[in-house]
CSV table of C-alpha atoms in Angstrom, one decimal:
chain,number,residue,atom,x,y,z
A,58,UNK,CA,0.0,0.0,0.0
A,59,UNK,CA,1.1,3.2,-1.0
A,60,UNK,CA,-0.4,5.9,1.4
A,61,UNK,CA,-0.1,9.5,0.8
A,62,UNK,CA,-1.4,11.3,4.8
A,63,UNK,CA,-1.2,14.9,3.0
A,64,UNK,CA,-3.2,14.4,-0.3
A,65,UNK,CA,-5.8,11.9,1.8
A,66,UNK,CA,-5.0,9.1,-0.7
A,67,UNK,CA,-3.8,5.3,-0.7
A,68,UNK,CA,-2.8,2.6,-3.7
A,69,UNK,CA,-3.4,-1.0,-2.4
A,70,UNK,CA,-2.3,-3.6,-4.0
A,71,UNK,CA,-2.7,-7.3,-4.5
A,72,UNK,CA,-6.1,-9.1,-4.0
A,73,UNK,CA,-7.4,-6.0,-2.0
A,74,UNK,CA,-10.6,-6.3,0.2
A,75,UNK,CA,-12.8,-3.7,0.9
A,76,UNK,CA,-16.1,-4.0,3.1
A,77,UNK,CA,-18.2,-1.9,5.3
A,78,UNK,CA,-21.7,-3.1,6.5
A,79,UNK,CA,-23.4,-6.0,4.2
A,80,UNK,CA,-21.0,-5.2,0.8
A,81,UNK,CA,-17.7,-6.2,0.3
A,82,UNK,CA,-15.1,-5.1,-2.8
A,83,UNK,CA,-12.4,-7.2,-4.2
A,84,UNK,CA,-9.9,-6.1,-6.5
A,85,UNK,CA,-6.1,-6.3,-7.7
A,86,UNK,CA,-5.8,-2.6,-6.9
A,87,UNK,CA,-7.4,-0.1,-5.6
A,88,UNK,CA,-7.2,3.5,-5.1
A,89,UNK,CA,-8.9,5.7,-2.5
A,90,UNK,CA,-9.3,9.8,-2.5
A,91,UNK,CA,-10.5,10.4,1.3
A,92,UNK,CA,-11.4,13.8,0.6
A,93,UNK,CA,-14.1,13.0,-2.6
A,94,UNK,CA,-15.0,9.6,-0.6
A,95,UNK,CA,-14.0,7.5,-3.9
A,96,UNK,CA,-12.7,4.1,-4.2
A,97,UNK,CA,-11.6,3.4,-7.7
A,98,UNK,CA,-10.5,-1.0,-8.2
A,99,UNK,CA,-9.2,-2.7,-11.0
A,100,UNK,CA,-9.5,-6.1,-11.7
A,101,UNK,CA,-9.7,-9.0,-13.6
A,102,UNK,CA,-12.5,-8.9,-12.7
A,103,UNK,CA,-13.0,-6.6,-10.1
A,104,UNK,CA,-16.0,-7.8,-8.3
A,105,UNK,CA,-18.8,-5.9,-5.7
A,106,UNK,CA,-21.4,-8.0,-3.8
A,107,UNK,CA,-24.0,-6.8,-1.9
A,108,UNK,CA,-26.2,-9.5,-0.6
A,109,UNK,CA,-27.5,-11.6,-3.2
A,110,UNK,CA,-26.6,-8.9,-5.5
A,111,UNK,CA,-23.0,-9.2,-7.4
A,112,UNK,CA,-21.2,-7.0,-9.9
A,113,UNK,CA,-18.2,-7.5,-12.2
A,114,UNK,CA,-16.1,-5.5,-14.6
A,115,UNK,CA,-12.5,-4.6,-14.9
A,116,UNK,CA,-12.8,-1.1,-13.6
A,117,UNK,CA,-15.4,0.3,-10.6
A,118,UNK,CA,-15.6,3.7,-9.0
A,119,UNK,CA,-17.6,3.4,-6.1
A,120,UNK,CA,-18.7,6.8,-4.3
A,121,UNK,CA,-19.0,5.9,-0.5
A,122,UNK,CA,-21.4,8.7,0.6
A,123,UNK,CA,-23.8,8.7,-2.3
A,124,UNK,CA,-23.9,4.5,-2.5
A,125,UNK,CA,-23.1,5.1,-6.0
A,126,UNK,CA,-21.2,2.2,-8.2
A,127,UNK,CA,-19.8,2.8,-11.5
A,128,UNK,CA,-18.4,-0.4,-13.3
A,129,UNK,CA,-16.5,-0.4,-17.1
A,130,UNK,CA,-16.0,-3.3,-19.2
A,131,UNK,CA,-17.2,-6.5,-19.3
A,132,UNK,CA,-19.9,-5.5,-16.9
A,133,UNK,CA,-21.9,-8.6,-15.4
A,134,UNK,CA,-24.9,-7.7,-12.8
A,135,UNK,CA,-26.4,-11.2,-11.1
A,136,UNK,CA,-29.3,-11.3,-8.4
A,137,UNK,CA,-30.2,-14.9,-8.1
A,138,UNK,CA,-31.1,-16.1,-11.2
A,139,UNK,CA,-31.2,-13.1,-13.4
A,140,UNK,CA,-28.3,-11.5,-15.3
A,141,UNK,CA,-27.2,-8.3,-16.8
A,142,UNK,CA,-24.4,-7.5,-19.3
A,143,UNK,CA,-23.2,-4.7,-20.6
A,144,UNK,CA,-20.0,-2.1,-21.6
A,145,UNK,CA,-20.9,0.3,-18.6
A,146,UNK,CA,-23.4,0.1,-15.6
A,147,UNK,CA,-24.0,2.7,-13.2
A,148,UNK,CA,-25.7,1.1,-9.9
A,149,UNK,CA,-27.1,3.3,-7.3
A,150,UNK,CA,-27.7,0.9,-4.1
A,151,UNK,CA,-29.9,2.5,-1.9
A,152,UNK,CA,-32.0,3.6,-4.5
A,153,UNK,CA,-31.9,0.1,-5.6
A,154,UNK,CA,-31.7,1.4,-9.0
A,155,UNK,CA,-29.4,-0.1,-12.5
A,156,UNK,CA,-28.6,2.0,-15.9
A,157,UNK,CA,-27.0,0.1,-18.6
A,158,UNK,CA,-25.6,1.1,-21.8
A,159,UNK,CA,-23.7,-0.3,-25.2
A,160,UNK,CA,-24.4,-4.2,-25.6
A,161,UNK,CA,-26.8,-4.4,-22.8
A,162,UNK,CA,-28.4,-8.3,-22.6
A,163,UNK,CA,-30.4,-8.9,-19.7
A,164,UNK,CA,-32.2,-12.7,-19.3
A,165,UNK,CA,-34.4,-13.4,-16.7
A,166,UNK,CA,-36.4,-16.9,-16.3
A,167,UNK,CA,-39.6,-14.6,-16.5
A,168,UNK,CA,-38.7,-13.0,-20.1
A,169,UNK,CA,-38.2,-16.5,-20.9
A,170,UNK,CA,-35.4,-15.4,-23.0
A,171,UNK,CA,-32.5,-12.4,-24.2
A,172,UNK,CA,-34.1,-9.1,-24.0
A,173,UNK,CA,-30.6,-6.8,-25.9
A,174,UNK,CA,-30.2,-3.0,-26.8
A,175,UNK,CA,-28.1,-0.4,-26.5
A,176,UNK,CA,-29.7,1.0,-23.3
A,177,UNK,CA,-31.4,0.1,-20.1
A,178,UNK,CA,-33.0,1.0,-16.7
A,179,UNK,CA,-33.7,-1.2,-14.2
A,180,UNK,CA,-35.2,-0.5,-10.7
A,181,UNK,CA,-34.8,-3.3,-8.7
A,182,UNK,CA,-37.2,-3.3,-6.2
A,183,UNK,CA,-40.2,-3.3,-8.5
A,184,UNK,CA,-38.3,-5.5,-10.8
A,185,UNK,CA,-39.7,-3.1,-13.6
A,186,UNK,CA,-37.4,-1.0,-16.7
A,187,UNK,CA,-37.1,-0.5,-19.9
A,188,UNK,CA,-34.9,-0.6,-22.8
A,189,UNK,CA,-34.6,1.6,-25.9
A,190,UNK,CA,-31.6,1.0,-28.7
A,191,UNK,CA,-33.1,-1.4,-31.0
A,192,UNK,CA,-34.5,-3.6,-28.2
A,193,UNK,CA,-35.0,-7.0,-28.9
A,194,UNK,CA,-35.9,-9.7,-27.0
A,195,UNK,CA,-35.2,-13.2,-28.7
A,196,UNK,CA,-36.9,-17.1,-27.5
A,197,UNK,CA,-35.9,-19.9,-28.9
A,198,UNK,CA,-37.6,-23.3,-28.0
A,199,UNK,CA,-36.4,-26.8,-27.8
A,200,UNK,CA,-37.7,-27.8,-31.5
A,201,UNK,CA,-35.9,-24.8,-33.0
A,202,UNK,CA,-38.9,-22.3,-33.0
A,203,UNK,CA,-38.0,-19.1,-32.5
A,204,UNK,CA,-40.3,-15.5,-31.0
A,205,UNK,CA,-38.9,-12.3,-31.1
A,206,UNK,CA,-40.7,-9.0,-30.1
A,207,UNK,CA,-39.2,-5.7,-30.9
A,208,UNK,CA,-39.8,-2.2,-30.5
A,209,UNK,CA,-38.7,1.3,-30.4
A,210,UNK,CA,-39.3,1.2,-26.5
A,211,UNK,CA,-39.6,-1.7,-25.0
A,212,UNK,CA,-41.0,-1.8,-21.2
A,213,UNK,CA,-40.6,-5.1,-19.2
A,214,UNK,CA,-42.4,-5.9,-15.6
A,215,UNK,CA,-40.6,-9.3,-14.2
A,216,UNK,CA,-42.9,-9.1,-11.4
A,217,UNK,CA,-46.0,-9.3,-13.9
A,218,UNK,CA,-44.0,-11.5,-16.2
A,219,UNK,CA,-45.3,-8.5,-19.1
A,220,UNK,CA,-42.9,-7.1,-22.1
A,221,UNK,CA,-44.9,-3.9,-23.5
A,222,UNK,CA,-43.7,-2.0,-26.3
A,223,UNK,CA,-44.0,2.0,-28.2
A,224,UNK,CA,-43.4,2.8,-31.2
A,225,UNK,CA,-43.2,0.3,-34.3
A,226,UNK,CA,-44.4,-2.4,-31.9
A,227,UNK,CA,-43.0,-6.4,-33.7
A,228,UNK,CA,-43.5,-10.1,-33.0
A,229,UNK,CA,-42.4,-12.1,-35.2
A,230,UNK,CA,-42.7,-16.5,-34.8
A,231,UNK,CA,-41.2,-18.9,-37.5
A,232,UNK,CA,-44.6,-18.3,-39.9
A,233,UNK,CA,-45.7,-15.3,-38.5
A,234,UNK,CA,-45.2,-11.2,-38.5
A,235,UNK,CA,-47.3,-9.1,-36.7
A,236,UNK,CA,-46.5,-5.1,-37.0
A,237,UNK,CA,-48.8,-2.6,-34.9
A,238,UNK,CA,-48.3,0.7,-32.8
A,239,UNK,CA,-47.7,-0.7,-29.8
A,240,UNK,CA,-48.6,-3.9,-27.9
A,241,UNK,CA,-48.2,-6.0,-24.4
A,242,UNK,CA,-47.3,-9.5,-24.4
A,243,UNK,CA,-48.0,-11.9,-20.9
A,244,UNK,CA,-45.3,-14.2,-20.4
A,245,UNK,CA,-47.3,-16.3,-18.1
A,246,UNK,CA,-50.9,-16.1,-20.1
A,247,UNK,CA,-48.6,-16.5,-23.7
A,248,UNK,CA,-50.5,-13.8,-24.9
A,249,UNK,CA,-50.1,-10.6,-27.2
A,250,UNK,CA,-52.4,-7.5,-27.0
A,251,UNK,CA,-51.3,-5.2,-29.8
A,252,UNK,CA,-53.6,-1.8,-31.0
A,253,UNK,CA,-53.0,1.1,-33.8
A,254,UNK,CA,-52.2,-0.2,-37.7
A,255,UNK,CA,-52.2,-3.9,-36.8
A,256,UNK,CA,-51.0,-6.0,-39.7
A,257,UNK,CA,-50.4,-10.0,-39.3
A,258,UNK,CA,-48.9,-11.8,-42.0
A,259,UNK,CA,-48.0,-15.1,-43.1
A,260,UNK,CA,-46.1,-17.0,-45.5
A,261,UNK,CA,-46.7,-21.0,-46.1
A,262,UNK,CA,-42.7,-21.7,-46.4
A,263,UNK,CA,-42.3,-23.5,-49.4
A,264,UNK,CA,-46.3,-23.8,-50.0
A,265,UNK,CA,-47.5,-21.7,-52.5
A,266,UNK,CA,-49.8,-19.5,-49.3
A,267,UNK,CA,-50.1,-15.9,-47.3
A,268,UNK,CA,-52.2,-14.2,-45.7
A,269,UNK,CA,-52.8,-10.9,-44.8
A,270,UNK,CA,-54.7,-9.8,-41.7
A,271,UNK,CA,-55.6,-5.8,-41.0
A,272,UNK,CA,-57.2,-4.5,-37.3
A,273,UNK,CA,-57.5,-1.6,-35.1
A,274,UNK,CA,-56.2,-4.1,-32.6
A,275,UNK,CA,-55.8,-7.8,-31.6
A,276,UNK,CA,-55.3,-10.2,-29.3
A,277,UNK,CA,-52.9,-13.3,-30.5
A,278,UNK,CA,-52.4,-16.2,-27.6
A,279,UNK,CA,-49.7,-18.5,-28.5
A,280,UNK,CA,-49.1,-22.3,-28.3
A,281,UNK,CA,-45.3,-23.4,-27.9
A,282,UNK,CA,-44.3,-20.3,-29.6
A,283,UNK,CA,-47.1,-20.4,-32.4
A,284,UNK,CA,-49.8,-18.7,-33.2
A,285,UNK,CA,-53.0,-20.4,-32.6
A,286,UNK,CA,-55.6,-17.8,-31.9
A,287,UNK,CA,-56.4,-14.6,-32.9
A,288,UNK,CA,-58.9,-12.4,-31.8
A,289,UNK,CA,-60.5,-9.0,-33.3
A,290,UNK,CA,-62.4,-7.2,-31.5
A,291,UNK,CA,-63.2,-4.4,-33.9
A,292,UNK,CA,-62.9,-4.0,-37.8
A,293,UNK,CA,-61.0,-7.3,-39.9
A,294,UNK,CA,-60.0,-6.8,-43.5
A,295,UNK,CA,-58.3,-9.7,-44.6
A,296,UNK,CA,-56.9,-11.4,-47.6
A,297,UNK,CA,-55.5,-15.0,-48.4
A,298,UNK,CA,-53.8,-16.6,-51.0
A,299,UNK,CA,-53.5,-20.3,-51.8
A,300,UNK,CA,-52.4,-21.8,-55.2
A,301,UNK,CA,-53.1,-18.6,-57.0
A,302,UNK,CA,-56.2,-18.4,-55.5
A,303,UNK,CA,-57.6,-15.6,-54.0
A,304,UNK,CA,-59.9,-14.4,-50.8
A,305,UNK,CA,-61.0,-11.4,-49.3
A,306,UNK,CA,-63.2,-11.0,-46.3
A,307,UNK,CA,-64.3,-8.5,-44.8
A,308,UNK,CA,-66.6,-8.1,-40.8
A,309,UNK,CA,-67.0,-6.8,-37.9
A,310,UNK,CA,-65.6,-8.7,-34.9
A,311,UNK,CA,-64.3,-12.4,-35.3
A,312,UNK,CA,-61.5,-15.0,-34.7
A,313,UNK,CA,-58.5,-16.8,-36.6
A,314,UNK,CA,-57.4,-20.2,-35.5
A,315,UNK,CA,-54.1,-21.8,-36.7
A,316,UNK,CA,-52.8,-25.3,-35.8
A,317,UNK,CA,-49.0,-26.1,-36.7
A,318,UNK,CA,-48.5,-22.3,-38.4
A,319,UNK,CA,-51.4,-23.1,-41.1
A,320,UNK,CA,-54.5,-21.1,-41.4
A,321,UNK,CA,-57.6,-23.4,-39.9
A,322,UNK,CA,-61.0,-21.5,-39.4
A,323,UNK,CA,-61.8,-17.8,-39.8
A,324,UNK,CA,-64.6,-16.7,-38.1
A,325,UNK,CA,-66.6,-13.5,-38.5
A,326,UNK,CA,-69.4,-11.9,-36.1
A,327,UNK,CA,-71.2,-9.3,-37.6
A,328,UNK,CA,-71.5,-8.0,-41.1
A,329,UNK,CA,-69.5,-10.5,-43.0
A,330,UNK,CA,-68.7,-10.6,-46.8
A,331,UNK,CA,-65.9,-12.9,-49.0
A,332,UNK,CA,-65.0,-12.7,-52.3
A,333,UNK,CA,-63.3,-15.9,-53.9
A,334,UNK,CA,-61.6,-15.4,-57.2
A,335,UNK,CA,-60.0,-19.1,-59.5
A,336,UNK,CA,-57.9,-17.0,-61.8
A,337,UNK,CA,-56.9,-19.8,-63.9
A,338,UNK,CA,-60.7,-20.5,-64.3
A,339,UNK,CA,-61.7,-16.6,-64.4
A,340,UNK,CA,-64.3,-17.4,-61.8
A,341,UNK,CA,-65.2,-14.7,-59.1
A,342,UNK,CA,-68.0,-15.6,-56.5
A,343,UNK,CA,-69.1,-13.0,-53.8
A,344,UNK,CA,-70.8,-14.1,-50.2
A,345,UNK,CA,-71.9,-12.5,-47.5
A,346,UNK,CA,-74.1,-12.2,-44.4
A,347,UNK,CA,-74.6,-11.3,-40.8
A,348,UNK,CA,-71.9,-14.3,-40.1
A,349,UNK,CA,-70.0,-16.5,-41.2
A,350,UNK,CA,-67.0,-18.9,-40.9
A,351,UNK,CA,-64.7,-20.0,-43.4
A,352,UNK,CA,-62.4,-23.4,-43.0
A,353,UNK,CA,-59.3,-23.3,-44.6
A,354,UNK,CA,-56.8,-26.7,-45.2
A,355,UNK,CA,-53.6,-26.6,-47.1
A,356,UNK,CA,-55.1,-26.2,-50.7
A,357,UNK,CA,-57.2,-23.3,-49.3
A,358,UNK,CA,-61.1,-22.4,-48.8
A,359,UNK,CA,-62.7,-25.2,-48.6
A,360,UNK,CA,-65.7,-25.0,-47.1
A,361,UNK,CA,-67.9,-21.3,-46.0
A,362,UNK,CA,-70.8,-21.6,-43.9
A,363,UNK,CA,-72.9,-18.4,-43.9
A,364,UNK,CA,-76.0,-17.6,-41.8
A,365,UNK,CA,-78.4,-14.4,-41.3
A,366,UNK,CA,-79.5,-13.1,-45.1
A,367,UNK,CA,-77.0,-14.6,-46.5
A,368,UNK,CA,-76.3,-14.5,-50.5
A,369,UNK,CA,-73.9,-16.0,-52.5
A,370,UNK,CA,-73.4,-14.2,-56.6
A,371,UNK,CA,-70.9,-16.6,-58.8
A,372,UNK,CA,-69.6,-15.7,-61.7
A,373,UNK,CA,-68.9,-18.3,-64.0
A,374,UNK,CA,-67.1,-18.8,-67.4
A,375,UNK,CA,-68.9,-21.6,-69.8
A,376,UNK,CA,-66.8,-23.8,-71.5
A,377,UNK,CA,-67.2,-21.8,-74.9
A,378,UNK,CA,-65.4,-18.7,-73.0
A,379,UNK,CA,-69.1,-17.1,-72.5
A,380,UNK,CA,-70.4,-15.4,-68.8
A,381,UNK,CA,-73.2,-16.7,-66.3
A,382,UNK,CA,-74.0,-15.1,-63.8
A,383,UNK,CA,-75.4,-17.4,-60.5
A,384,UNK,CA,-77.1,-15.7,-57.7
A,385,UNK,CA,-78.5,-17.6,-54.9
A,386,UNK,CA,-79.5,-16.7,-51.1
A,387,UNK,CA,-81.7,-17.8,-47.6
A,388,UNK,CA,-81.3,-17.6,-44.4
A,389,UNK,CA,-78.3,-20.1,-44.4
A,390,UNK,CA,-75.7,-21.1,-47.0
A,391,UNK,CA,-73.7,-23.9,-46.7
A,392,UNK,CA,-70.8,-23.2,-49.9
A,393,UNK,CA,-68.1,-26.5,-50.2
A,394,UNK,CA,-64.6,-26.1,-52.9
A,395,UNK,CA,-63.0,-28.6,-54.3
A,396,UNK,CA,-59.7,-27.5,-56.6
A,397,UNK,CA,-60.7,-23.7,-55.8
A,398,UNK,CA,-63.9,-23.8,-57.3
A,399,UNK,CA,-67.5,-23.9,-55.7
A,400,UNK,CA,-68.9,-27.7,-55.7
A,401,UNK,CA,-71.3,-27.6,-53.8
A,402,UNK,CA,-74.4,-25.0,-52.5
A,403,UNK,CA,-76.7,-26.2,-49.5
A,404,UNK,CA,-79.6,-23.3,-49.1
A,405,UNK,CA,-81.5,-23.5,-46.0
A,406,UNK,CA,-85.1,-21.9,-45.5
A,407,UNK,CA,-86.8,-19.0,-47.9
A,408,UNK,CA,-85.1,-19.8,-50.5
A,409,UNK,CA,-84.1,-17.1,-53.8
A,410,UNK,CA,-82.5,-17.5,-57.1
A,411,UNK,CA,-81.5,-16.5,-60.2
A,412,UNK,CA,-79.5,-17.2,-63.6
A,413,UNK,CA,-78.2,-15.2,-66.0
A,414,UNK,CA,-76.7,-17.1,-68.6
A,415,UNK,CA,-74.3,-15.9,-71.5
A,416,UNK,CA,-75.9,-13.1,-73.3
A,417,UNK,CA,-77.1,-14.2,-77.1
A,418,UNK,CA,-74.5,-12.9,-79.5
């Protein structure tokens, strides 16, 4: 130890210990200024533990009087079983308080994953922060699935197992994309609440299939990582393509389901309407009513059941390249596909039709 009485300062040297009440430092060196109450250790690490609460890096400047910790380079933060990394890390301890910045990766069993960006804060007592920088946190399951959720702001509650987001609001799963405003995804409940510009889309890999869903908001619960149900409370535009065939529907209020990241059942509540274009058979048909639900496998619509005023208009091409026109409606339609074209019409009660065949040249 090199101690100088005059200045107020002292260089120790060689697997120095410093402690007062429940925290302890260890270093290689360290140099104290008495008169600014600062301890400045070097290390390899360096390390500062508090309780269950342990810090890392090569350099730390810890301000006695204030309780204030600064810590450089390969930073590592651990309280029981959650860890933070990062270039820098300023630690206030009776605050209870933890700012990050430059390579900041913080995992936690309740994220359930690698939340990263370029800045965070963390107060520890509430278990609550946030991170900005490109924040992004990353799951990956044990088949190879992976979720990510990004944002420009991303807000996390350990306590309430939440990860909310501002500002260009992402999830993305191995099939899936969902883009929106903002949104709140539940750890615990596996489920994602996102409002303002929603967009969900999918692509069918190798499969000639996507889909495009539009909402005010949703709400998407998730099944090992998947999508498997989708909820819309509001107004649903939506539009799906399957071997070069074409739908668009269009409600008020409804539900998606998905099984293994394909499309299974769309379901609409109020105000429904579909249009169904074959473009290699230049057929168009048109249905709607007060509801409906659709049932989709992996060659696409295959079977629409329609209820409340419901009408069905076909457009059909003859086999001498002429235009019908097939209109149909009742109370209930029952409408079944086969190869993208309409096979089969069931009409239930009060039933109306009409034909227009090919006009007479």
């Amino acid at each position: 130890a090199d101690v100088d009485m005059e200045a107020e300062r002292m260089v120790a040297r060689g697997a120095v210990r410093y402690s007062e009440k429940d925290a302890v430092l260890n270093a290689e060196v360290v140099e104290e200024d008495r008169r600014l109450s600062i301890l400045q250790a070097k290390g390899a690490p360096a390390t500062y533990t508090q309780r269950a609460r342990y810090i890392e890096a090569r350099e730390l400047d810890y301000q006695r009087d204030e309780r204030l910790l600064a810590a450089r380079g390969a930073v590592v933060f651990r309280e029981q079983d959650r860890q933070l990394t990062a270039a820098e890390l300023r630690y206030e301890r009776d605050a209870g308080k933890v700012g990050a910045w430059h390579g900041v990766v913080l995992q936690a069993p309740e994220l359930q994953g690698r939340l990263t960006g370029d800045s965070l804060f963390f107060a520890l007592e509430p278990e609550a922060g946030w991170m900005s920088g490109a924040p992004l946190l990353r799951r990956i399951g044990e088949n190879g699935d992976t979720l990510t959720i990004a944002a420009t702001v991303l807000h996390f509650d350990l306590a309430g197992s939440e990860l909310s987001g501002q500002g260009n609001f992402a999830l993305e799963t191995t099939d899936v994309k969902l883009n929106a405003e903002r949104g709140a995804y539940n750890t615990d409940a596996a489920q994602v609440i996102v409002a303002g510009g929603v967009v969900l889309g999918q692509q069918g890999g190798e499969r000639d299939y996507s889909s495009r869903l539009q909402a005010d908001s949703m709400i998407v619960e998730l099944v090992d990582w998947q999508v498997e149900r989708i909820g819309v409370p509001g107004r649903v535009f939506a539009r799906i393509e399957a071997n070069g065939r074409h739908n668009w529907i269009e409600g008020q209020g409804g539900r998606v389901f998905m099984a293994a990241g394909d499309l299974e059942r769309v379901e609409v509540d109020a105000d429904a309407d579909v249009t169904h274009h074959h473009p290699q058979k230049d057929e168009v048909s048109r249905f709607h009513g007060e509801k409906m639900t659709l049932y989709f496998d992996t060659e696409g619509l295959r079977r629409a059941l329609v209820s409340g005023a419901a009408k069905l208009v076909t457009r059909l091409q003859e086999e001498g390249g002429e235009v019908a026109v097939n209109e149909v409606g009742g109370e209930e339609l029952e409408i079944h596909f086969t190869d993208g074209s309409i096979a089969e019409v069931r009409i239930g009660p009060d039933i109306e039709g009409s034909y227009y065949p090919p006009e007479e040249p």
